[in-house]
Tab-separated table of C-alpha atoms in Angstrom:
chain	number	residue	atom	x	y	z
A	1	UNK	CA	52.375	145.501	108.211
A	2	UNK	CA	50.898	141.970	108.383
A	3	UNK	CA	47.635	140.535	106.960
A	4	UNK	CA	47.594	137.618	109.387
A	5	UNK	CA	46.623	138.660	111.905
A	6	UNK	CA	31.686	158.831	119.764
A	7	UNK	CA	29.620	158.916	121.263
A	8	UNK	CA	28.757	155.704	123.052
A	9	UNK	CA	25.023	156.206	123.405
A	10	UNK	CA	22.386	155.279	120.888
A	11	UNK	CA	21.589	158.914	120.219
A	12	UNK	CA	24.554	159.068	117.877
A	13	UNK	CA	23.509	158.807	114.259
A	14	UNK	CA	25.996	157.254	111.864
A	15	UNK	CA	25.882	159.035	108.525
A	16	UNK	CA	26.502	156.982	105.427
A	17	UNK	CA	27.128	159.825	102.979
A	18	UNK	CA	30.750	160.560	103.931
A	19	UNK	CA	32.965	160.374	100.857
A	20	UNK	CA	36.489	159.104	100.810
A	21	UNK	CA	38.099	159.366	97.415
A	22	UNK	CA	40.375	156.348	96.873
A	23	UNK	CA	43.876	157.119	95.740
A	24	UNK	CA	46.017	154.918	93.557
A	25	UNK	CA	45.622	153.278	90.178
A	26	UNK	CA	42.776	153.502	87.705
A	27	UNK	CA	41.231	150.222	88.833
A	28	UNK	CA	40.212	151.457	92.288
A	29	UNK	CA	36.439	151.312	92.866
A	30	UNK	CA	34.475	154.448	93.713
A	31	UNK	CA	32.042	154.801	96.566
A	32	UNK	CA	28.566	153.712	95.344
A	33	UNK	CA	25.586	156.032	95.255
A	34	UNK	CA	23.122	155.693	98.084
A	35	UNK	CA	20.032	153.566	97.481
A	36	UNK	CA	17.056	155.624	96.268
A	37	UNK	CA	14.686	156.554	99.061
A	38	UNK	CA	11.374	154.737	99.181
A	39	UNK	CA	8.162	156.673	98.671
A	40	UNK	CA	6.881	156.110	102.176
A	41	UNK	CA	7.968	155.167	105.673
A	42	UNK	CA	6.734	151.799	106.866
A	43	UNK	CA	7.297	149.445	109.751
A	44	UNK	CA	9.029	146.294	108.534
A	45	UNK	CA	10.087	143.041	110.225
A	46	UNK	CA	13.695	142.608	111.217
A	47	UNK	CA	14.377	140.050	108.501
A	48	UNK	CA	14.239	142.696	105.773
A	49	UNK	CA	17.155	144.770	107.086
A	50	UNK	CA	19.224	146.076	104.169
A	51	UNK	CA	22.490	144.948	105.673
A	52	UNK	CA	21.358	141.344	105.985
A	53	UNK	CA	20.397	140.885	102.341
A	54	UNK	CA	22.628	138.427	100.557
A	55	UNK	CA	22.932	136.467	97.355
A	56	UNK	CA	21.586	132.924	97.437
A	57	UNK	CA	24.966	131.219	97.415
A	58	UNK	CA	28.288	132.775	98.422
A	59	UNK	CA	30.381	129.613	98.138
A	60	UNK	CA	31.051	128.743	101.788
A	61	UNK	CA	34.027	129.380	104.031
A	62	UNK	CA	36.535	129.114	101.196
A	63	UNK	CA	35.073	132.165	99.519
A	64	UNK	CA	34.918	134.039	102.831
A	65	UNK	CA	38.618	133.379	103.402
A	66	UNK	CA	39.316	134.652	99.888
A	67	UNK	CA	37.232	137.759	100.594
A	68	UNK	CA	39.331	138.412	103.681
A	69	UNK	CA	42.564	138.029	101.725
A	70	UNK	CA	41.411	140.423	98.997
A	71	UNK	CA	40.197	142.924	101.579
A	72	UNK	CA	43.473	142.687	103.494
A	73	UNK	CA	45.501	143.426	100.361
A	74	UNK	CA	43.235	146.325	99.427
A	75	UNK	CA	43.391	147.889	102.887
A	76	UNK	CA	47.132	147.378	103.128
A	77	UNK	CA	47.640	149.369	99.919
A	78	UNK	CA	45.245	152.047	101.163
A	79	UNK	CA	47.093	152.411	104.463
A	80	UNK	CA	50.367	152.757	102.570
A	81	UNK	CA	48.887	155.478	100.348
A	82	UNK	CA	47.506	157.345	103.363
A	83	UNK	CA	50.771	156.808	105.291
A	84	UNK	CA	48.869	155.353	108.258
A	85	UNK	CA	50.375	152.661	110.481
A	86	UNK	CA	48.162	149.712	111.262
A	87	UNK	CA	47.985	145.932	111.288
A	88	UNK	CA	45.256	143.941	109.594
A	89	UNK	CA	43.551	140.975	111.263
A	90	UNK	CA	41.466	138.587	109.170
A	91	UNK	CA	38.753	136.248	110.423
A	92	UNK	CA	35.463	134.575	109.471
A	93	UNK	CA	32.520	135.265	111.763
A	94	UNK	CA	29.428	133.239	110.988
A	95	UNK	CA	28.467	133.806	107.370
A	96	UNK	CA	30.719	136.753	106.598
A	97	UNK	CA	34.363	137.703	106.418
A	98	UNK	CA	35.630	139.976	109.167
A	99	UNK	CA	38.554	142.372	108.800
A	100	UNK	CA	39.952	144.582	111.550
A	101	UNK	CA	42.537	147.331	111.280
A	102	UNK	CA	44.345	147.723	114.594
A	103	UNK	CA	47.269	149.825	115.709
A	104	UNK	CA	48.095	153.426	116.464
A	105	UNK	CA	46.430	156.622	115.311
A	106	UNK	CA	43.359	155.427	113.403
A	107	UNK	CA	40.764	158.042	114.377
A	108	UNK	CA	40.881	159.677	110.950
A	109	UNK	CA	39.839	156.349	109.407
A	110	UNK	CA	36.841	156.100	111.744
A	111	UNK	CA	35.439	159.602	111.358
A	112	UNK	CA	32.541	161.223	113.217
A	113	UNK	CA	30.200	158.516	114.537
A	114	UNK	CA	31.986	155.995	112.299
A	115	UNK	CA	31.035	157.723	109.029
A	116	UNK	CA	34.458	157.275	107.407
A	117	UNK	CA	34.561	153.667	108.590
A	118	UNK	CA	31.226	153.023	106.860
A	119	UNK	CA	32.554	154.530	103.629
A	120	UNK	CA	35.739	152.457	103.832
A	121	UNK	CA	33.698	149.320	104.411
A	122	UNK	CA	31.700	149.969	101.231
A	123	UNK	CA	34.883	150.622	99.247
A	124	UNK	CA	36.397	147.402	100.557
A	125	UNK	CA	33.273	145.418	99.725
A	126	UNK	CA	33.393	146.790	96.181
A	127	UNK	CA	37.038	145.788	95.810
A	128	UNK	CA	36.212	142.277	97.023
A	129	UNK	CA	33.210	141.985	94.699
A	130	UNK	CA	35.335	143.051	91.725
A	131	UNK	CA	37.832	140.301	92.526
A	132	UNK	CA	35.416	137.470	93.399
A	133	UNK	CA	32.418	138.315	91.241
A	134	UNK	CA	30.165	137.855	94.286
A	135	UNK	CA	28.458	140.507	96.385
A	136	UNK	CA	30.344	140.864	99.673
A	137	UNK	CA	28.892	141.265	103.158
A	138	UNK	CA	32.316	141.706	104.729
A	139	UNK	CA	32.439	143.518	108.055
A	140	UNK	CA	35.213	146.049	108.647
A	141	UNK	CA	36.274	147.336	112.047
A	142	UNK	CA	38.924	149.974	112.685
A	143	UNK	CA	40.528	150.695	116.029
A	144	UNK	CA	37.925	148.581	117.853
A	145	UNK	CA	35.161	151.094	117.056
A	146	UNK	CA	32.545	148.502	116.088
A	147	UNK	CA	33.453	146.192	118.968
A	148	UNK	CA	32.958	148.995	121.476
A	149	UNK	CA	29.771	150.156	119.779
A	150	UNK	CA	28.425	146.595	119.850
A	151	UNK	CA	29.042	146.384	123.606
A	152	UNK	CA	27.360	149.754	124.219
A	153	UNK	CA	24.331	148.850	122.096
A	154	UNK	CA	23.977	145.464	123.783
A	155	UNK	CA	23.628	147.181	127.131
A	156	UNK	CA	21.240	149.814	125.776
A	157	UNK	CA	19.022	147.203	124.054
A	158	UNK	CA	18.905	145.044	127.182
A	159	UNK	CA	17.760	147.995	129.270
A	160	UNK	CA	15.103	148.921	126.699
A	161	UNK	CA	13.847	145.324	126.637
A	162	UNK	CA	13.453	145.334	130.429
A	163	UNK	CA	11.541	148.627	130.384
A	164	UNK	CA	9.170	147.521	127.612
A	165	UNK	CA	8.563	144.103	129.164
A	166	UNK	CA	7.683	145.776	132.467
A	167	UNK	CA	5.595	148.681	131.180
A	168	UNK	CA	4.044	147.129	128.063
A	169	UNK	CA	4.667	150.408	126.214
A	170	UNK	CA	6.614	150.427	122.921
A	171	UNK	CA	9.911	152.302	122.880
A	172	UNK	CA	11.546	153.878	119.847
A	173	UNK	CA	15.325	154.050	119.857
A	174	UNK	CA	17.489	156.647	118.163
A	175	UNK	CA	18.210	156.295	114.418
A	176	UNK	CA	20.948	153.753	113.701
A	177	UNK	CA	22.829	152.361	110.737
A	178	UNK	CA	22.196	148.744	109.596
A	179	UNK	CA	25.056	147.315	111.684
A	180	UNK	CA	23.757	148.978	114.838
A	181	UNK	CA	20.162	147.938	114.198
A	182	UNK	CA	21.245	144.340	113.676
A	183	UNK	CA	23.002	144.326	117.060
A	184	UNK	CA	19.864	145.645	118.767
A	185	UNK	CA	17.556	143.211	116.957
A	186	UNK	CA	19.736	140.283	118.044
A	187	UNK	CA	19.581	141.371	121.694
A	188	UNK	CA	15.815	141.884	121.608
A	189	UNK	CA	15.277	138.510	119.911
A	190	UNK	CA	16.983	136.809	122.854
A	191	UNK	CA	14.960	138.708	125.484
A	192	UNK	CA	11.693	137.406	126.908
A	193	UNK	CA	8.401	139.231	126.426
A	194	UNK	CA	9.539	141.681	123.744
A	195	UNK	CA	10.077	141.875	120.004
A	196	UNK	CA	11.540	144.467	117.656
A	197	UNK	CA	10.828	146.030	114.274
A	198	UNK	CA	12.447	148.701	112.128
A	199	UNK	CA	10.670	151.773	110.891
A	200	UNK	CA	11.449	154.812	108.778
A	201	UNK	CA	13.826	155.585	105.950
A	202	UNK	CA	17.603	155.901	105.885
A	203	UNK	CA	19.374	157.710	107.429
A	204	UNK	CA	16.643	158.034	110.064
A	205	UNK	CA	15.679	154.365	110.212
A	206	UNK	CA	15.332	153.159	113.790
A	207	UNK	CA	14.453	150.140	115.938
A	208	UNK	CA	11.141	149.988	117.773
A	209	UNK	CA	10.964	147.686	120.803
A	210	UNK	CA	7.456	146.359	121.422
A	211	UNK	CA	5.811	144.021	123.952
A	212	UNK	CA	5.495	140.509	122.579
A	213	UNK	CA	2.134	139.592	121.148
């Protein structure tokens, strides 16, 4: 193993409460508790998405490369423990490290609607934060699940933007996790005559596409 290297409609709702108990030594991090729910449901601008929050200074590309290396080592040990074959590809995309597990039978690591993948991403981020001392925004993909989901959501968001721009009527999309909402927000931001906001509480937080003011 080398460190060098479903629904496809928006009605699927990725749950973030799937638990995957890490095996191995006593230093393995545990899955964090979910954030406490807010007291009310409000419409907020896109720039307050939970998944886009970050510390003021993460140290540049050097730190992102280090995050990828730590994540690759962590995932390699996990795959060995689970006796799952897979290769690990490391990259830096924009302002975050990107790690992809590719290979054979990886469906058990993805889970229903990507729930296990989300849990593994949080575990990996914790392992990286323990090593670097900096909060990680690393993105994990397994078996191309996120890449395919991104492509599906791009098409769905584009179609919604066209409908809203033509009709002038707001359109609420199905609940999505932070990664999925970010993909939709990016597509809407690039479309003419429309804008987007998020509303509701996790796990039912969703994107609303509105005509531009």
